[in-house]
CSV table of C-alpha atoms in Angstrom, one decimal:
chain,number,residue,atom,x,y,z
A,1,UNK,CA,-9.1,-162.2,-76.8
A,2,UNK,CA,-10.2,-159.7,-79.5
A,3,UNK,CA,-6.9,-160.0,-81.2
A,4,UNK,CA,-7.1,-163.8,-81.5
A,5,UNK,CA,-10.6,-163.6,-82.9
A,6,UNK,CA,-9.5,-161.2,-85.5
A,7,UNK,CA,-6.6,-163.3,-86.6
A,8,UNK,CA,-8.6,-166.6,-86.6
A,9,UNK,CA,-9.7,-166.3,-90.3
A,10,UNK,CA,-6.2,-165.5,-91.4
A,11,UNK,CA,-4.7,-168.4,-89.5
A,12,UNK,CA,-7.4,-170.7,-90.8
A,13,UNK,CA,-6.7,-169.5,-94.4
A,14,UNK,CA,-2.9,-170.3,-93.9
A,15,UNK,CA,-3.9,-173.8,-92.8
A,16,UNK,CA,-6.1,-174.3,-95.8
A,17,UNK,CA,-3.3,-173.2,-98.2
A,18,UNK,CA,-0.9,-175.8,-96.7
A,19,UNK,CA,-3.5,-178.5,-96.8
A,20,UNK,CA,-4.3,-177.6,-100.4
A,21,UNK,CA,-0.6,-177.9,-101.3
A,22,UNK,CA,-0.4,-181.2,-99.6
A,23,UNK,CA,-3.5,-182.5,-101.5
A,24,UNK,CA,-1.9,-181.5,-104.8
A,25,UNK,CA,1.4,-183.1,-103.9
A,26,UNK,CA,-0.4,-186.3,-102.9
A,27,UNK,CA,-2.3,-186.4,-106.1
A,28,UNK,CA,0.9,-186.0,-108.2
A,29,UNK,CA,2.7,-188.6,-106.0
A,30,UNK,CA,-0.1,-191.1,-106.4
A,31,UNK,CA,0.0,-190.9,-110.2
A,32,UNK,CA,3.8,-191.0,-110.2
A,33,UNK,CA,3.9,-194.1,-108.0
A,34,UNK,CA,1.3,-195.8,-110.3
A,35,UNK,CA,3.3,-195.0,-113.4
A,36,UNK,CA,6.8,-195.7,-112.0
A,37,UNK,CA,5.7,-198.8,-110.2
A,38,UNK,CA,4.7,-200.5,-113.4
A,39,UNK,CA,8.4,-200.5,-114.4
A,40,UNK,CA,10.4,-200.9,-111.1
A,41,UNK,CA,8.1,-203.0,-108.9
A,42,UNK,CA,7.5,-206.7,-109.3
A,43,UNK,CA,3.9,-206.2,-108.0
A,44,UNK,CA,2.3,-202.8,-108.2
A,45,UNK,CA,-0.5,-202.6,-105.6
A,46,UNK,CA,-2.2,-199.8,-107.6
A,47,UNK,CA,-2.8,-202.1,-110.6
A,48,UNK,CA,-6.2,-203.7,-111.1
A,49,UNK,CA,-8.2,-201.1,-109.1
A,50,UNK,CA,-10.0,-197.9,-109.8
A,51,UNK,CA,-8.6,-194.7,-108.4
A,52,UNK,CA,-11.7,-192.8,-107.3
A,53,UNK,CA,-9.6,-191.0,-104.6
A,54,UNK,CA,-7.8,-188.9,-107.3
A,55,UNK,CA,-11.1,-187.3,-108.3
A,56,UNK,CA,-12.0,-186.7,-104.7
A,57,UNK,CA,-8.6,-185.2,-103.9
A,58,UNK,CA,-8.5,-183.0,-107.0
A,59,UNK,CA,-12.0,-181.6,-106.2
A,60,UNK,CA,-11.0,-181.1,-102.5
A,61,UNK,CA,-7.9,-179.2,-103.5
A,62,UNK,CA,-9.8,-176.8,-105.7
A,63,UNK,CA,-12.5,-176.3,-103.1
A,64,UNK,CA,-10.0,-175.6,-100.3
A,65,UNK,CA,-8.1,-173.2,-102.5
A,66,UNK,CA,-11.2,-171.2,-103.2
A,67,UNK,CA,-12.1,-171.3,-99.5
A,68,UNK,CA,-8.7,-170.1,-98.4
A,69,UNK,CA,-8.8,-167.2,-100.9
A,70,UNK,CA,-12.2,-166.3,-99.8
A,71,UNK,CA,-11.4,-166.3,-96.1
A,72,UNK,CA,-8.2,-164.4,-96.6
A,73,UNK,CA,-9.8,-161.7,-98.7
A,74,UNK,CA,-12.9,-161.4,-96.4
A,75,UNK,CA,-10.7,-161.1,-93.3
A,76,UNK,CA,-8.4,-158.5,-95.0
A,77,UNK,CA,-11.3,-156.4,-96.2
A,78,UNK,CA,-13.0,-156.5,-92.8
A,79,UNK,CA,-9.7,-155.3,-91.2
A,80,UNK,CA,-8.9,-152.7,-93.9
A,81,UNK,CA,-12.2,-150.7,-93.8
A,82,UNK,CA,-11.1,-149.0,-97.1
A,83,UNK,CA,-7.5,-148.4,-96.1
A,84,UNK,CA,-4.9,-149.9,-98.5
A,85,UNK,CA,-2.1,-150.1,-95.8
A,86,UNK,CA,-4.3,-152.0,-93.4
A,87,UNK,CA,-5.5,-154.3,-96.2
A,88,UNK,CA,-1.9,-155.2,-97.1
A,89,UNK,CA,-1.0,-155.9,-93.4
A,90,UNK,CA,-4.1,-158.0,-92.9
A,91,UNK,CA,-3.5,-160.0,-96.1
A,92,UNK,CA,0.1,-160.6,-95.1
A,93,UNK,CA,-1.0,-162.4,-91.9
A,94,UNK,CA,-2.8,-165.0,-94.1
A,95,UNK,CA,0.5,-166.1,-95.7
A,96,UNK,CA,3.0,-168.6,-94.1
A,97,UNK,CA,6.0,-167.0,-92.6
A,98,UNK,CA,8.6,-169.8,-92.4
A,99,UNK,CA,9.7,-171.6,-95.5
A,100,UNK,CA,11.1,-174.7,-93.7
A,101,UNK,CA,8.0,-175.1,-91.5
A,102,UNK,CA,5.7,-174.8,-94.5
A,103,UNK,CA,7.7,-177.4,-96.5
A,104,UNK,CA,7.7,-179.8,-93.5
A,105,UNK,CA,4.0,-179.5,-93.0
A,106,UNK,CA,3.2,-179.9,-96.7
A,107,UNK,CA,5.5,-183.0,-97.0
A,108,UNK,CA,4.1,-184.6,-93.9
A,109,UNK,CA,0.6,-184.0,-95.1
A,110,UNK,CA,1.4,-185.5,-98.4
A,111,UNK,CA,2.2,-188.9,-96.8
A,112,UNK,CA,-0.9,-188.8,-94.7
A,113,UNK,CA,-3.1,-188.0,-97.7
A,114,UNK,CA,-1.3,-190.5,-99.9
A,115,UNK,CA,-2.0,-193.3,-97.4
A,116,UNK,CA,-5.6,-192.3,-97.1
A,117,UNK,CA,-6.0,-192.3,-100.9
A,118,UNK,CA,-4.5,-195.8,-101.0
A,119,UNK,CA,-6.8,-197.0,-98.2
A,120,UNK,CA,-9.9,-195.5,-99.9
A,121,UNK,CA,-9.1,-197.2,-103.3
A,122,UNK,CA,-8.4,-200.5,-101.5
A,123,UNK,CA,-11.7,-200.4,-99.6
A,124,UNK,CA,-13.7,-199.5,-102.8
A,125,UNK,CA,-12.0,-202.3,-104.7
A,126,UNK,CA,-12.4,-204.8,-101.9
A,127,UNK,CA,-8.7,-205.7,-102.3
A,128,UNK,CA,-6.8,-207.4,-99.5
A,129,UNK,CA,-4.2,-205.4,-97.5
A,130,UNK,CA,-1.2,-207.6,-96.7
A,131,UNK,CA,0.9,-204.9,-95.1
A,132,UNK,CA,1.0,-201.1,-94.9
A,133,UNK,CA,3.1,-200.9,-98.1
A,134,UNK,CA,0.0,-201.9,-100.1
A,135,UNK,CA,-1.5,-198.5,-99.2
A,136,UNK,CA,1.5,-196.8,-100.9
A,137,UNK,CA,1.6,-198.8,-104.2
A,138,UNK,CA,3.5,-201.8,-102.9
A,139,UNK,CA,6.8,-200.1,-101.9
A,140,UNK,CA,7.4,-197.8,-99.0
A,141,UNK,CA,10.8,-196.8,-100.4
A,142,UNK,CA,9.3,-195.7,-103.7
A,143,UNK,CA,6.4,-193.9,-102.0
A,144,UNK,CA,8.8,-192.1,-99.6
A,145,UNK,CA,11.0,-190.9,-102.4
A,146,UNK,CA,8.3,-189.8,-104.8
A,147,UNK,CA,6.1,-188.4,-101.9
A,148,UNK,CA,9.0,-186.3,-100.6
A,149,UNK,CA,9.8,-185.0,-104.0
A,150,UNK,CA,6.2,-184.1,-104.7
A,151,UNK,CA,5.7,-182.5,-101.3
A,152,UNK,CA,8.9,-180.4,-101.5
A,153,UNK,CA,8.1,-179.4,-105.1
A,154,UNK,CA,4.5,-178.4,-104.2
A,155,UNK,CA,5.7,-176.4,-101.2
A,156,UNK,CA,8.4,-174.6,-103.4
A,157,UNK,CA,5.8,-173.7,-106.0
A,158,UNK,CA,3.3,-172.4,-103.5
A,159,UNK,CA,6.0,-170.4,-101.7
A,160,UNK,CA,7.2,-168.9,-105.1
A,161,UNK,CA,3.6,-168.0,-105.8
A,162,UNK,CA,3.3,-166.4,-102.3
A,163,UNK,CA,6.5,-164.4,-103.0
A,164,UNK,CA,5.1,-163.0,-106.2
A,165,UNK,CA,1.8,-162.2,-104.4
A,166,UNK,CA,3.8,-160.4,-101.7
A,167,UNK,CA,5.6,-158.3,-104.3
A,168,UNK,CA,2.3,-157.3,-106.0
A,169,UNK,CA,0.1,-157.0,-102.8
A,170,UNK,CA,-0.1,-153.3,-103.0
A,171,UNK,CA,-1.4,-153.3,-106.6
A,172,UNK,CA,-3.7,-156.2,-105.7
A,173,UNK,CA,-5.0,-154.3,-102.7
A,174,UNK,CA,-5.6,-151.2,-104.7
A,175,UNK,CA,-7.5,-153.1,-107.4
A,176,UNK,CA,-9.6,-155.0,-104.9
A,177,UNK,CA,-10.5,-151.9,-102.9
A,178,UNK,CA,-11.5,-150.1,-106.1
A,179,UNK,CA,-13.7,-153.0,-107.2
A,180,UNK,CA,-15.4,-153.1,-103.8
A,181,UNK,CA,-16.1,-149.4,-103.8
A,182,UNK,CA,-17.4,-149.6,-107.4
A,183,UNK,CA,-19.6,-152.6,-106.8
A,184,UNK,CA,-21.0,-151.2,-103.5
A,185,UNK,CA,-24.5,-149.7,-103.8
A,186,UNK,CA,-24.5,-145.9,-103.8
A,187,UNK,CA,-25.5,-144.2,-100.6
A,188,UNK,CA,-28.8,-142.6,-100.6
A,189,UNK,CA,-29.1,-139.0,-99.5
A,190,UNK,CA,-29.5,-139.2,-95.7
A,191,UNK,CA,-32.3,-137.4,-94.1
A,192,UNK,CA,-31.7,-135.0,-91.2
A,193,UNK,CA,-32.9,-137.5,-88.6
A,194,UNK,CA,-30.6,-140.2,-90.1
A,195,UNK,CA,-27.7,-137.8,-89.9
A,196,UNK,CA,-28.4,-137.2,-86.2
A,197,UNK,CA,-28.6,-140.9,-85.5
A,198,UNK,CA,-25.3,-141.5,-87.4
A,199,UNK,CA,-23.6,-138.7,-85.5
A,200,UNK,CA,-24.7,-140.2,-82.2
A,201,UNK,CA,-23.5,-143.6,-83.2
A,202,UNK,CA,-20.1,-142.2,-84.2
A,203,UNK,CA,-19.9,-140.4,-80.9
A,204,UNK,CA,-20.6,-143.7,-79.0
A,205,UNK,CA,-17.9,-145.4,-81.1
A,206,UNK,CA,-15.3,-142.7,-80.3
A,207,UNK,CA,-16.4,-142.3,-76.7
A,208,UNK,CA,-17.9,-145.6,-75.5
A,209,UNK,CA,-18.0,-144.3,-71.9
A,210,UNK,CA,-20.9,-142.0,-72.9
A,211,UNK,CA,-23.1,-144.9,-73.7
A,212,UNK,CA,-24.2,-145.4,-70.1
A,213,UNK,CA,-24.9,-141.7,-69.3
A,214,UNK,CA,-28.2,-140.0,-69.3
A,215,UNK,CA,-28.9,-137.3,-71.8
A,216,UNK,CA,-28.1,-133.8,-70.5
A,217,UNK,CA,-30.8,-131.5,-69.3
A,218,UNK,CA,-31.9,-128.9,-71.8
A,219,UNK,CA,-32.6,-125.4,-70.5
A,220,UNK,CA,-36.0,-124.1,-71.5
A,221,UNK,CA,-35.5,-121.3,-74.0
A,222,UNK,CA,-37.3,-118.1,-74.0
A,223,UNK,CA,-39.5,-117.0,-76.9
A,224,UNK,CA,-39.1,-113.3,-76.1
């Protein structure tokens, strides 16, 4: 149970990275369908309407990317406790493992988001929807081709960036840990009572079985 709670931020960060890649791919595919459809389609369903969904998707992609980076770094720093090796291992858990699975998830998410973008633009423009192809620019074939290409390209670019991050993770960990130590407020000189309390707290962490015991009896000492 404790292990699953610790890995939850990293798993959530991986999901956000995939969703951010799908958002970016859907945005590119939406623009590509709009441009190519003007030349190859008899009726481009994207014509004559505003595309407010593009701004929403672009902002969402940036927000999710920042959130994914923040969660991954926060979880890695919490696990590392100042150790570079633990930081690298914790950061590696926030990255996808399978290239095929990652590409499939990003491509599938691209089509879902692409349809949602078309639906949002259609609702805002109060345009009629004759069939489902109207949500994808007027041609499912064109949307499938450009959407797959954009999804696979986004997955490949993100995977390449992840590979470069994996190769420089040790240097990144060293830089981040140095920054955290530099930015942390300096410790004040602890008083004797504070030192005793810290020692007792450390003892209870190392030996939690001592927490329920009563303090030992002290022998009265002689003043002779």
